[in-house]
């Protein structure tokens, strides 16, 4: 999907929030926003859906727990049972720590990898086109100029009204 | 915004002082990374490297000649090795605790110190992880602790607390590293975007994974951080509980105690905060970031130290009482022996440093005096090292059969490995402060606006007058 | 265990087995028709054993046996019956050889000296052997032994040496000077015959040298009984033994035999209400004193006074005794009169079943002992005067006059064999100086010594494990010492050297056979030909034939008679065993030697033989040096023991280095504060401080011999310096812990569980694993264990346990798999109750070590063994930490096994462990497997007693019993389920497989708490 984008840079998160909220109210398609830190309320202002990462985290944990239980039971009681300290072959209380640790490990790793995959975060040879100073002290709103409803003048005035420091155009 | 508003109502003192702006944060935090190292840094690095080399020589000697180069004997199978291990694991707890648990409790003051604390965690766990490997008689076979399919068709013993350690420590290291790295990515992107040189741009480009500050990513990122924190918090508790199982699930009097998991976790927090305090007192001074790591931060940590110190003292008292109350002659003897036996000096160093020295922190004057808290933090570090030494050595040296009793004194190799672990820790930490932002910029920036007296409008106006030129440039 | 013994032929190669040799049957069992499965199992087991034994030491040279000897079966042991050459006691031994080399020495269960005692009761028949005998293989495989013929430090042909010696002896004789042969004490009749041939041919004088032996007893018996011999102490018959300083169970003559007999007599018999009682009066704390039922501290110079006091109290019982009262030394001993009254009363009560012993080197003191024994009816009951020990013992004053003769230049040549007078004895310094004046000095020796170093001519002799000899340990028992291997070096039997020099070109083995054909064969019944008799004797190791006098094979006059070397006793004196006590002769002897004691000195020196090193002959044997003294627990040095109050008085502590001075002699030694020591006694072990014993023994400890001579006052003072003692056990108190349970015999009669309350029952939510088949267990009788530590050396030999040396011992890094813990009990440090507790891996059912090992390097076998898998071990040491008994041993270093000769002593059935792995007692799993396979091969069920771990096998007191606890009829099952059995630290619920039996003492109804 190709569209012309309008990058409006703000010096402050309140301005960004207000501009975003108003743009959304006006029905302007909000492509994205770029901020140096997470801005609370921005996801609501942009109308983003809740992340599904918790489900991935839960699944990862459940798999870890299951795998660890299976592994310990199979190795200790099925494949080569040995009498150790007079304990039963399936010493479940003793298996608990490894079960817990493996659960946490897989849950954490799957969460992190899901984040990286979903957000397309991966080692890159060339740096991405980040709006100037968006990772430092600028709050940038990217509006998509996609259909006829986009009134360029109205949008520009909206952005200026909210204190845009600069406005640039660009492609996705 | 509701949270910020609530804070404003409570009229809390600012977390970041000196009226720092978002721009200042970027500048101040990136400065040490971007400019060349100072003479102080080189001096510190030299000392750390020397200690590391001393440790490496000791390790070489141990590995080539044998564990016999240590002061251990038939009765005392562990001493400096596992003391150092537990000590460093304990140190490694404050980082994740500050990051994760305080994040879950929405303690905003954690943000300035979280990064350094997390880095400390990882380096401390690295140091800790060395000792279980090096303490083995045949460290080159350490991989036999991993349950992988092998030609011997033998598995590992899942009933052994040492194996739990393998899982717990490696999980802890991995999850801490992931948590730390995920936190670092936005800040690395900041460094990348400010980088001048090609190499710098390339390296930080690789490390920052193409981070662009997108709001969609931030949204997921925050959820992910919360999830990781939610995982890391019980992990912290579990790891030191597992470490305590090394002792608690044995049957030696003085080790075999149900109090050990909470006692160890508390001790770990205690020692970890003390180490963070020591490190940050130095770091904030050396890097000139007192505005971000403020006296308020230090005072908060002092309060944690005071509380956990008393909890540790409670644990000591409980151990003593239970030993008496159990009626078990072996238990009674071990604790009497700790306090009055030939190694009582180590016990009283432990009590003096861990229980008595933090008591000065009841006084606000002391809590806000950098020299006093520095001394206290060092004393707590010493005391917590001795706590592990006391637990391990005074239990082992006189156990069930009096015919086995013996005594212990370390050799140069053991001291060398102890010093070397500090060398490794500080070498890594000093390298870290040179290559990565030592304060979590993105997080700190997100709380600047929470300051009640902050005049956002004025700043925006000022910025507006300056900016246009740049935009068109 | 199947034991079968066989023999070597003249060249030292295994000979073809006799017709009915069990060996033949065994071979057929293995090589005969076998099923496919059995074949595969055998091959698999063999391959595994080979693989296991080659794990750590790569094979560098492998020479195949082109023509394999019939007896050598790869991977299987061959056993030879022989006699121990460690001391004149000549215990019967079985030599275990593997691939043509002896690797283990064990007691022969059938031998009359150290074997099964008839009244021992049921149970496995195993032979006793002391630590010194156990350690013999490493003395054999000592790469520093003399080799070949040496002349003035130059290696020469034997012919050249013989020529030189013949010329020297001839020159000495022609110049009218003496030729002297000095030997140690001997119990080999054929050797004595060879010596008589030598002395006859060369005109030499034979002097026996034994500075610490029981010669005074023999001399007293010559006076009193007309027999210069040592009677056998029948301790198993003695209800009461009164010992004045005699360390019969520890370091005296024939300790293994004494311990075996004592253990039989000292076993509590509730039904018969019978248990032996031992009363020890002594100055130092000896092993025997530690296990006495009643013990009093008496300074050695008071022994005659104590004996005199007893003689006076018993004088009315015997007119003979009354006749010597007037000749008793005057003065009262320090021992209270009440105690003396009590002892006298007990002796009288036990008349006919009592025995008095003393270690005094003074003949007149031994005469008093003999007189008391006669009065108590000991001769013929508790003292066997018929089948006496027939050892050649030194004669009083012989060494003194030899030194005088040498000093005055009257000795032209001296041959010294198996004696070290340059180092040992009170007159060693004088001997050394006088020896320099002897023009020709010839040493025959199988080991280095100061004497060998002082001689110009050295003829290397074989070790007893590689040479032939015989032994007449006592009348009625003649035994063979046979080689178990071809000699390691270019050695020649000492007897052959003597015969050569006497002009007899006869081989020693030839001589030996002729001597037996002439003296023994005619008196035996059963065998029709000498060859058959000889072969059967070799198989058994001994023959029970009474030879009253030995004569030279050529029929000349008997030169060596039954009583000793000379003078030969009247014929028939030893026939009936009814010796007539000559009171008049005793009275005369006493009257000539009467003396009255002066003022008592504040300190007296007691120089004694140690349990491990004895008089110091095996000072180059690291196994013996590493063996902690059973009482002081110090190893790798001797030490000056003093009482706690003397230590306080002198301001000395354990490990303080003190200077001990007597006259001009001085030695610096570490001090041990020894509870139970008399305040006026400093005791030091002899045999240490060697200068040329070899690299192991040189400079270990201090030489106390120069201090023994003379009556100069003894002075002891600290030097201000301190040493860390090589001492694996530093804590001696039990701290009121219920580890060693004790009871008196009287309490045991009333209550079979006396002193042994039942343990609490442990609840568990888990029923536990089921063990089918065998379940190995051990029972250790703390009442029988004397702490003699034969088990410790036996274990070290059997299991290739490395020697770590004094520095490592000082760091508490001993490697021995079994140790003997020693605790002092009681309130009074001067009168401690000493207990010994052998401690090894307890093979716990709920083994705490197994749970904590991350890599399963230790797990349980289906037969209840706690197994250590060395290959699997990564060395976390967690198992050792978690072992409540601290029975696990860590390989701190790669312990040296570079000495190619010493490496021959390694047991190929047990791997040598590498650095960084844990090891521990395995219950001798290799022996368990071997016994199981042997039984299977023979198609029979495993019998109780077939399996003897090295410790149980060696135990002279039979304190250690091993077996299958699932077999209800096994001895171990009876003991473990008996009412004296308890488990150490039972409250931990680790369920050890080792049970201990309550230590029962018999102090008597009105016995003092000692």
CSV table of C-alpha atoms in Angstrom, one decimal, chain B residues 62-78 81 132 135-142 144-145 150 152 154-163 166 245-252 255 329-330 333-334 396 398-407 411, chain C residues 56 727-739 808 811-814 819 821-823 837 839 846 848 850-856 870-878 880-894 914-917 984-985 987-988 990:
chain,number,residue,atom,x,y,z
B,62,UNK,CA,43.8,-24.4,39.5
B,63,UNK,CA,42.7,-26.0,36.3
B,64,UNK,CA,46.1,-27.3,35.4
B,65,UNK,CA,47.2,-28.5,38.8
B,66,UNK,CA,44.0,-29.4,40.6
B,67,UNK,CA,41.6,-28.3,43.2
B,68,UNK,CA,44.3,-29.3,45.7
B,69,UNK,CA,45.8,-25.9,45.2
B,70,UNK,CA,42.9,-24.6,47.3
B,71,UNK,CA,42.6,-24.8,51.1
B,72,UNK,CA,39.9,-27.3,51.0
B,73,UNK,CA,40.1,-30.7,52.7
B,74,UNK,CA,38.1,-33.9,53.2
B,75,UNK,CA,35.6,-32.2,55.5
B,76,UNK,CA,35.3,-28.8,53.8
B,77,UNK,CA,34.5,-29.4,50.2
B,78,UNK,CA,33.4,-25.9,49.5
B,81,UNK,CA,34.3,-21.1,45.5
B,132,UNK,CA,30.2,-23.5,39.8
B,135,UNK,CA,34.9,-25.4,41.5
B,136,UNK,CA,34.5,-28.7,39.7
B,137,UNK,CA,37.3,-31.2,39.9
B,138,UNK,CA,37.0,-31.6,36.1
B,139,UNK,CA,35.6,-28.3,34.8
B,140,UNK,CA,36.2,-29.4,31.2
B,141,UNK,CA,33.4,-31.9,31.7
B,142,UNK,CA,31.0,-29.2,33.1
B,144,UNK,CA,27.8,-33.1,31.5
B,145,UNK,CA,25.3,-31.1,33.6
B,150,UNK,CA,24.8,-38.5,24.5
B,152,UNK,CA,26.8,-42.6,27.3
B,154,UNK,CA,23.1,-41.2,30.7
B,155,UNK,CA,20.9,-38.4,31.8
B,156,UNK,CA,21.4,-35.9,34.6
B,157,UNK,CA,20.0,-36.0,38.1
B,158,UNK,CA,17.0,-33.8,38.3
B,159,UNK,CA,16.9,-34.4,42.1
B,160,UNK,CA,20.1,-32.5,42.6
B,161,UNK,CA,19.9,-28.8,43.7
B,162,UNK,CA,23.1,-28.3,41.6
B,163,UNK,CA,21.2,-29.2,38.5
B,166,UNK,CA,22.2,-25.0,36.2
B,245,UNK,CA,18.2,-25.2,48.1
B,246,UNK,CA,21.9,-26.1,47.6
B,247,UNK,CA,22.0,-25.9,51.3
B,248,UNK,CA,18.5,-26.3,52.5
B,249,UNK,CA,17.9,-29.7,50.8
B,250,UNK,CA,21.1,-31.1,52.2
B,251,UNK,CA,21.0,-32.8,55.6
B,252,UNK,CA,23.8,-30.8,57.3
B,255,UNK,CA,22.2,-25.9,56.0
B,329,UNK,CA,21.8,-31.5,69.4
B,330,UNK,CA,23.6,-31.2,66.1
B,333,UNK,CA,26.0,-27.3,68.3
B,334,UNK,CA,26.4,-25.8,64.8
B,396,UNK,CA,31.1,-27.9,57.1
B,398,UNK,CA,32.3,-29.3,62.3
B,399,UNK,CA,29.5,-31.6,61.4
B,400,UNK,CA,28.1,-34.8,62.7
B,401,UNK,CA,31.2,-36.9,63.6
B,402,UNK,CA,33.7,-35.0,65.7
B,403,UNK,CA,36.5,-37.2,64.2
B,404,UNK,CA,36.0,-35.3,60.9
B,405,UNK,CA,36.3,-31.8,62.2
B,406,UNK,CA,38.9,-29.7,60.6
B,407,UNK,CA,39.7,-26.1,59.9
B,411,UNK,CA,45.3,-20.2,49.5
C,56,UNK,CA,43.4,-44.2,33.4
C,727,UNK,CA,47.0,-35.9,61.8
C,728,UNK,CA,43.7,-36.7,60.1
C,729,UNK,CA,41.8,-36.6,63.3
C,730,UNK,CA,42.2,-33.6,65.5
C,731,UNK,CA,39.0,-33.7,67.6
C,732,UNK,CA,38.9,-36.5,70.2
C,733,UNK,CA,35.7,-35.8,72.2
C,734,UNK,CA,32.4,-37.3,71.4
C,735,UNK,CA,30.6,-34.1,72.5
C,736,UNK,CA,27.9,-36.2,74.1
C,737,UNK,CA,26.8,-37.6,70.7
C,738,UNK,CA,25.3,-41.0,70.5
C,739,UNK,CA,27.9,-42.3,68.0
C,808,UNK,CA,48.6,-33.4,52.5
C,811,UNK,CA,45.8,-30.6,55.4
C,812,UNK,CA,43.3,-33.4,56.3
C,813,UNK,CA,43.3,-34.8,52.8
C,814,UNK,CA,43.8,-38.4,53.6
C,819,UNK,CA,39.5,-44.9,58.8
C,821,UNK,CA,38.1,-42.9,64.5
C,822,UNK,CA,39.4,-42.7,68.0
C,823,UNK,CA,37.4,-41.0,70.7
C,837,UNK,CA,35.2,-46.8,65.5
C,839,UNK,CA,34.3,-45.6,59.6
C,846,UNK,CA,18.6,-43.2,51.4
C,848,UNK,CA,22.3,-38.2,50.8
C,850,UNK,CA,23.3,-39.7,45.6
C,851,UNK,CA,20.5,-37.1,45.7
C,852,UNK,CA,22.8,-34.1,45.3
C,853,UNK,CA,25.1,-35.3,42.5
C,854,UNK,CA,24.0,-33.4,39.4
C,855,UNK,CA,25.5,-35.9,36.9
C,856,UNK,CA,24.5,-39.3,38.5
C,870,UNK,CA,34.5,-42.4,38.5
C,871,UNK,CA,34.2,-41.8,34.8
C,872,UNK,CA,31.0,-39.9,35.3
C,873,UNK,CA,32.1,-37.7,38.1
C,874,UNK,CA,32.8,-34.0,37.4
C,875,UNK,CA,34.0,-33.3,41.0
C,876,UNK,CA,31.5,-30.9,42.5
C,877,UNK,CA,32.3,-32.4,46.0
C,878,UNK,CA,28.6,-31.8,47.0
C,880,UNK,CA,31.2,-35.3,50.2
C,881,UNK,CA,29.7,-32.2,51.8
C,882,UNK,CA,26.4,-33.9,52.2
C,883,UNK,CA,27.9,-37.2,53.6
C,884,UNK,CA,27.2,-37.2,57.3
C,885,UNK,CA,30.0,-39.6,57.8
C,886,UNK,CA,32.5,-37.8,55.6
C,887,UNK,CA,33.4,-41.1,54.0
C,888,UNK,CA,34.1,-39.7,50.6
C,889,UNK,CA,37.5,-38.9,49.3
C,890,UNK,CA,38.3,-36.4,46.6
C,891,UNK,CA,41.3,-36.6,44.3
C,892,UNK,CA,42.8,-33.2,44.9
C,893,UNK,CA,45.7,-33.9,42.5
C,894,UNK,CA,46.9,-36.5,40.2
C,914,UNK,CA,42.2,-39.5,38.1
C,915,UNK,CA,42.4,-36.0,39.5
C,916,UNK,CA,39.1,-34.2,40.2
C,917,UNK,CA,36.9,-37.2,40.9
C,984,UNK,CA,25.4,-44.4,63.6
C,985,UNK,CA,23.3,-41.3,63.1
C,987,UNK,CA,18.1,-40.3,63.3
C,988,UNK,CA,18.9,-38.9,59.9
C,990,UNK,CA,19.7,-42.3,55.7
